[in-house]
Amino acid sequence: MLAELKDLVQKGLFTQKEIKQVMKKRTAFETALVRRIAKKNDYLRYAAYEMGLEALRKKRVERLKLPRSTPSVSDYALVRRQFHIFERALKKFKSDVALWIQYIQVAKKEGARSLVGRITARALQLHPNVPSLYILAAQHELSHLSPSAARTLLQRGIRLNGDNVEMWREYVRMEMGFVEGMRRRWGVLGIDLNGKGKAKAQENVEDGMDDTEVEQMQGEAEGEGDEAEKARREIMQGAIVKSVISNAVKADTAD
């Protein structure tokens, strides 16, 4: 018996009878992949079964209210097995974009941040002309507070897929979010379209910043010149977003 299955029994999450059924099902899935020409659905059914096992494990952990302890093999083995099945599937079906996207979504669901980054990079290397992959990759970077990386991904995608409306839409959405983020940051500094000022105490509290952080940011702002002030005004007035929309219209017209 595998260590992960033995661990599930020892924790009281699965019975011996249930584990025997798990082993039987896994053997059937593996046999289907080996004995004949495997189809994509064979891998997906196998992965779906493992996902179901993991969901059941989590429900039972919650229901039994097991005390927190050092993670053991059964805490991560079922998820790792899902990833392994997708890796095996992609070795055989590299050209299947939908399969790459499913793998990315499963990894995101399980909170495997670094794995999502690696998968999207590999997928884009093989499929540089698929806009949805750039959008997924950019959304992943944005969700982990990396707007510059997200912007780079979308710009690269637009260079290769300039006639795709969804890519331009995502780019505009991202830049609007960036402007809103800058608006909040400059609000802390007391900066508005008309010039510089002091941050209000309430704004400091709302942003969760202490006095030292705010003073440091204010010092940075006060050290900037007229060019920086002009750039701020242009950004706040939507210069970046307007530029993106203008380029999108030109691309659409050219097409």
GROMACS .gro file of C-alpha atoms in nm:
model
  255
    1MET     CA    1   0.000   0.000   0.000
    2LEU     CA    2   0.127   0.347  -0.088
    3ALA     CA    3   0.235   0.569   0.201
    4GLU     CA    4  -0.032   0.829   0.119
    5LEU     CA    5  -0.311   0.568   0.139
    6LYS     CA    6  -0.175   0.422   0.461
    7ASP     CA    7  -0.166   0.773   0.606
    8LEU     CA    8  -0.532   0.828   0.516
    9VAL     CA    9  -0.628   0.513   0.706
   10GLN     CA   10  -0.414   0.603   1.007
   11LYS     CA   11  -0.583   0.942   1.029
   12GLY     CA   12  -0.924   0.779   1.017
   13LEU     CA   13  -1.021   0.961   0.698
   14PHE     CA   14  -1.072   0.646   0.488
   15THR     CA   15  -1.146   0.286   0.581
   16GLN     CA   16  -0.946  -0.014   0.465
   17LYS     CA   17  -1.236  -0.110   0.239
   18GLU     CA   18  -1.242   0.235   0.078
   19ILE     CA   19  -0.867   0.226   0.022
   20LYS     CA   20  -0.899  -0.108  -0.156
   21GLN     CA   21  -1.156   0.051  -0.386
   22VAL     CA   22  -0.921   0.343  -0.451
   23MET     CA   23  -0.640   0.105  -0.544
   24LYS     CA   24  -0.874  -0.090  -0.772
   25LYS     CA   25  -0.988   0.227  -0.952
   26ARG     CA   26  -0.634   0.354  -0.994
   27THR     CA   27  -0.526   0.021  -1.141
   28ALA     CA   28  -0.813   0.040  -1.391
   29PHE     CA   29  -0.717   0.393  -1.495
   30GLU     CA   30  -0.350   0.302  -1.533
   31THR     CA   31  -0.440  -0.006  -1.735
   32ALA     CA   32  -0.650   0.204  -1.973
   33LEU     CA   33  -0.351   0.432  -2.031
   34VAL     CA   34  -0.110   0.146  -2.098
   35ARG     CA   35  -0.302  -0.129  -2.277
   36ARG     CA   36  -0.438   0.076  -2.566
   37ILE     CA   37  -0.387   0.408  -2.738
   38ALA     CA   38  -0.481   0.648  -2.462
   39LYS     CA   39  -0.723   0.930  -2.535
   40LYS     CA   40  -0.734   1.269  -2.367
   41ASN     CA   41  -1.054   1.175  -2.186
   42ASP     CA   42  -0.877   0.879  -2.025
   43TYR     CA   43  -0.640   1.120  -1.854
   44LEU     CA   44  -0.915   1.366  -1.767
   45ARG     CA   45  -1.131   1.096  -1.608
   46TYR     CA   46  -0.832   0.982  -1.405
   47ALA     CA   47  -0.757   1.339  -1.291
   48ALA     CA   48  -1.125   1.399  -1.210
   49TYR     CA   49  -1.128   1.088  -0.992
   50GLU     CA   50  -0.824   1.213  -0.798
   51MET     CA   51  -0.989   1.555  -0.760
   52GLY     CA   52  -1.294   1.385  -0.615
   53LEU     CA   53  -1.076   1.197  -0.366
   54GLU     CA   54  -0.907   1.518  -0.256
   55ALA     CA   55  -1.242   1.696  -0.216
   56LEU     CA   56  -1.368   1.406  -0.004
   57ARG     CA   57  -1.051   1.409   0.206
   58LYS     CA   58  -1.093   1.782   0.278
   59LYS     CA   59  -1.459   1.738   0.375
   60ARG     CA   60  -1.375   1.460   0.616
   61VAL     CA   61  -1.089   1.656   0.771
   62GLU     CA   62  -1.332   1.942   0.832
   63ARG     CA   63  -1.608   1.717   0.963
   64LEU     CA   64  -1.381   1.524   1.200
   65LYS     CA   65  -1.216   1.847   1.317
   66LEU     CA   66  -0.873   1.689   1.325
   67PRO     CA   67  -0.620   1.887   1.533
   68ARG     CA   68  -0.363   2.088   1.340
   69SER     CA   69  -0.036   1.904   1.309
   70THR     CA   70   0.273   1.883   1.091
   71PRO     CA   71   0.161   1.813   0.731
   72SER     CA   72   0.192   1.448   0.635
   73VAL     CA   73   0.208   1.277   0.297
   74SER     CA   74  -0.169   1.247   0.253
   75ASP     CA   75  -0.210   1.625   0.288
   76TYR     CA   76  -0.050   1.688  -0.048
   77ALA     CA   77  -0.012   1.355  -0.231
   78LEU     CA   78  -0.356   1.352  -0.394
   79VAL     CA   79  -0.306   1.701  -0.538
   80ARG     CA   80   0.043   1.614  -0.653
   81ARG     CA   81  -0.099   1.308  -0.827
   82GLN     CA   82  -0.345   1.529  -1.018
   83PHE     CA   83  -0.057   1.741  -1.144
   84HIS     CA   84   0.137   1.429  -1.244
   85ILE     CA   85  -0.158   1.302  -1.450
   86PHE     CA   86  -0.182   1.633  -1.636
   87GLU     CA   87   0.192   1.628  -1.702
   88ARG     CA   88   0.161   1.280  -1.853
   89ALA     CA   89  -0.133   1.392  -2.064
   90LEU     CA   90   0.051   1.697  -2.197
   91LYS     CA   91   0.347   1.487  -2.305
   92LYS     CA   92   0.106   1.315  -2.541
   93PHE     CA   93  -0.123   1.609  -2.628
   94LYS     CA   94   0.106   1.914  -2.634
   95SER     CA   95  -0.096   2.080  -2.909
   96ASP     CA   96  -0.420   2.072  -2.708
   97VAL     CA   97  -0.465   2.427  -2.577
   98ALA     CA   98  -0.777   2.335  -2.380
   99LEU     CA   99  -0.575   2.076  -2.187
  100TRP     CA  100  -0.313   2.337  -2.096
  101ILE     CA  101  -0.586   2.570  -1.974
  102GLN     CA  102  -0.745   2.296  -1.764
  103TYR     CA  103  -0.410   2.222  -1.604
  104ILE     CA  104  -0.357   2.592  -1.527
  105GLN     CA  105  -0.702   2.617  -1.370
  106VAL     CA  106  -0.645   2.310  -1.152
  107ALA     CA  107  -0.310   2.445  -1.034
  108LYS     CA  108  -0.468   2.784  -0.955
  109LYS     CA  109  -0.749   2.618  -0.762
  110GLU     CA  110  -0.494   2.435  -0.548
  111GLY     CA  111  -0.296   2.754  -0.484
  112ALA     CA  112   0.018   2.631  -0.663
  113ARG     CA  113   0.141   2.979  -0.755
  114SER     CA  114   0.487   2.892  -0.886
  115LEU     CA  115   0.352   2.595  -1.080
  116VAL     CA  116   0.093   2.814  -1.253
  117GLY     CA  117   0.374   3.044  -1.366
  118ARG     CA  118   0.575   2.754  -1.505
  119ILE     CA  119   0.277   2.601  -1.684
  120THR     CA  120   0.174   2.927  -1.852
  121ALA     CA  121   0.533   2.991  -1.962
  122ARG     CA  122   0.553   2.646  -2.123
  123ALA     CA  123   0.210   2.683  -2.282
  124LEU     CA  124   0.297   3.022  -2.432
  125GLN     CA  125   0.623   2.887  -2.567
  126LEU     CA  126   0.430   2.622  -2.759
  127HIS     CA  127   0.126   2.836  -2.843
  128PRO     CA  128   0.237   3.201  -2.885
  129ASN     CA  129  -0.068   3.286  -3.097
  130VAL     CA  130  -0.334   3.192  -2.841
  131PRO     CA  131  -0.467   3.511  -2.673
  132SER     CA  132  -0.643   3.330  -2.388
  133LEU     CA  133  -0.309   3.202  -2.258
  134TYR     CA  134  -0.167   3.554  -2.236
  135ILE     CA  135  -0.478   3.671  -2.054
  136LEU     CA  136  -0.459   3.384  -1.804
  137ALA     CA  137  -0.090   3.449  -1.746
  138ALA     CA  138  -0.145   3.823  -1.698
  139GLN     CA  139  -0.434   3.767  -1.458
  140HIS     CA  140  -0.213   3.535  -1.256
  141GLU     CA  141   0.058   3.801  -1.230
  142LEU     CA  142  -0.195   4.069  -1.134
  143SER     CA  143  -0.344   3.849  -0.864
  144HIS     CA  144   0.002   3.831  -0.709
  145LEU     CA  145   0.069   4.205  -0.734
  146SER     CA  146   0.302   4.199  -1.034
  147PRO     CA  147   0.149   4.459  -1.270
  148SER     CA  148   0.472   4.513  -1.464
  149ALA     CA  149   0.495   4.142  -1.547
  150ALA     CA  150   0.126   4.139  -1.645
  151ARG     CA  151   0.177   4.441  -1.870
  152THR     CA  152   0.478   4.279  -2.038
  153LEU     CA  153   0.278   3.962  -2.107
  154LEU     CA  154  -0.017   4.148  -2.256
  155GLN     CA  155   0.206   4.371  -2.467
  156ARG     CA  156   0.383   4.066  -2.606
  157GLY     CA  157   0.049   3.901  -2.674
  158ILE     CA  158  -0.081   4.209  -2.852
  159ARG     CA  159   0.228   4.226  -3.072
  160LEU     CA  160   0.151   3.874  -3.191
  161ASN     CA  161  -0.229   3.896  -3.181
  162GLY     CA  162  -0.303   4.262  -3.243
  163ASP     CA  163  -0.642   4.196  -3.402
  164ASN     CA  164  -0.782   4.015  -3.097
  165VAL     CA  165  -1.047   4.228  -2.924
  166GLU     CA  166  -1.036   4.035  -2.597
  167MET     CA  167  -0.664   4.104  -2.555
  168TRP     CA  168  -0.713   4.477  -2.600
  169ARG     CA  169  -1.008   4.470  -2.361
  170GLU     CA  170  -0.797   4.296  -2.096
  171TYR     CA  171  -0.514   4.543  -2.150
  172VAL     CA  172  -0.749   4.840  -2.103
  173ARG     CA  173  -0.896   4.680  -1.790
  174MET     CA  174  -0.549   4.628  -1.648
  175GLU     CA  175  -0.438   4.986  -1.715
  176MET     CA  176  -0.757   5.123  -1.560
  177GLY     CA  177  -0.684   4.915  -1.251
  178PHE     CA  178  -0.330   5.050  -1.249
  179VAL     CA  179  -0.454   5.411  -1.261
  180GLU     CA  180  -0.696   5.343  -0.977
  181GLY     CA  181  -0.413   5.192  -0.772
  182MET     CA  182  -0.199   5.500  -0.836
  183ARG     CA  183  -0.491   5.722  -0.741
  184ARG     CA  184  -0.513   5.552  -0.401
  185ARG     CA  185  -0.137   5.571  -0.350
  186TRP     CA  186  -0.124   5.938  -0.438
  187GLY     CA  187  -0.420   5.994  -0.209
  188VAL     CA  188  -0.201   5.874   0.077
  189LEU     CA  189   0.065   6.123  -0.031
  190GLY     CA  190  -0.191   6.401  -0.054
  191ILE     CA  191  -0.120   6.440  -0.427
  192ASP     CA  192  -0.399   6.543  -0.662
  193LEU     CA  193  -0.422   6.676  -1.015
  194ASN     CA  194  -0.351   7.027  -0.895
  195GLY     CA  195  -0.032   6.960  -0.706
  196LYS     CA  196   0.113   6.817  -0.388
  197GLY     CA  197  -0.022   6.819  -0.036
  198LYS     CA  198  -0.021   6.641   0.297
  199ALA     CA  199  -0.188   6.308   0.350
  200LYS     CA  200  -0.489   6.303   0.575
  201ALA     CA  201  -0.476   6.095   0.890
  202GLN     CA  202  -0.789   5.904   0.793
  203GLU     CA  203  -0.638   5.807   0.458
  204ASN     CA  204  -0.332   5.675   0.636
  205VAL     CA  205  -0.546   5.456   0.858
  206GLU     CA  206  -0.752   5.325   0.568
  207ASP     CA  207  -0.439   5.223   0.380
  208GLY     CA  208  -0.291   5.056   0.687
  209MET     CA  209   0.027   5.266   0.679
  210ASP     CA  210   0.215   5.402   0.976
  211ASP     CA  211   0.348   5.758   1.007
  212THR     CA  212   0.703   5.662   0.909
  213GLU     CA  213   0.590   5.505   0.582
  214VAL     CA  214   0.375   5.804   0.492
  215GLU     CA  215   0.652   6.053   0.574
  216GLN     CA  216   0.893   5.856   0.355
  217MET     CA  217   0.647   5.858   0.064
  218GLN     CA  218   0.584   6.229   0.109
  219GLY     CA  219   0.957   6.293   0.101
  220GLU     CA  220   0.982   6.106  -0.227
  221ALA     CA  221   0.698   6.309  -0.374
  222GLU     CA  222   0.845   6.641  -0.262
  223GLY     CA  223   1.176   6.552  -0.426
  224GLU     CA  224   1.014   6.517  -0.767
  225GLY     CA  225   1.017   6.796  -1.022
  226ASP     CA  226   0.770   6.954  -1.263
  227GLU     CA  227   0.810   6.673  -1.518
  228ALA     CA  228   0.699   6.414  -1.263
  229GLU     CA  229   0.405   6.635  -1.171
  230LYS     CA  230   0.304   6.667  -1.536
  231ALA     CA  231   0.332   6.291  -1.584
  232ARG     CA  232   0.110   6.235  -1.281
  233ARG     CA  233  -0.158   6.462  -1.418
  234GLU     CA  234  -0.152   6.289  -1.756
  235ILE     CA  235  -0.182   5.945  -1.598
  236MET     CA  236  -0.466   6.051  -1.370
  237GLN     CA  237  -0.646   6.203  -1.668
  238GLY     CA  238  -0.632   5.865  -1.843
  239ALA     CA  239  -0.341   5.917  -2.082
  240ILE     CA  240  -0.235   5.551  -2.067
  241VAL     CA  241  -0.587   5.417  -2.113
  242LYS     CA  242  -0.658   5.661  -2.398
  243SER     CA  243  -0.337   5.552  -2.571
  244VAL     CA  244  -0.429   5.185  -2.541
  245ILE     CA  245  -0.779   5.244  -2.677
  246SER     CA  246  -0.640   5.453  -2.963
  247ASN     CA  247  -0.396   5.178  -3.059
  248ALA     CA  248  -0.674   4.920  -3.038
  249VAL     CA  249  -0.889   5.123  -3.278
  250LYS     CA  250  -0.597   5.161  -3.520
  251ALA     CA  251  -0.530   4.788  -3.511
  252ASP     CA  252  -0.897   4.712  -3.575
  253THR     CA  253  -0.911   4.961  -3.863
  254ALA     CA  254  -0.594   4.821  -4.019
  255ASP     CA  255  -0.742   4.473  -4.000
   0.00000   0.00000   0.00000
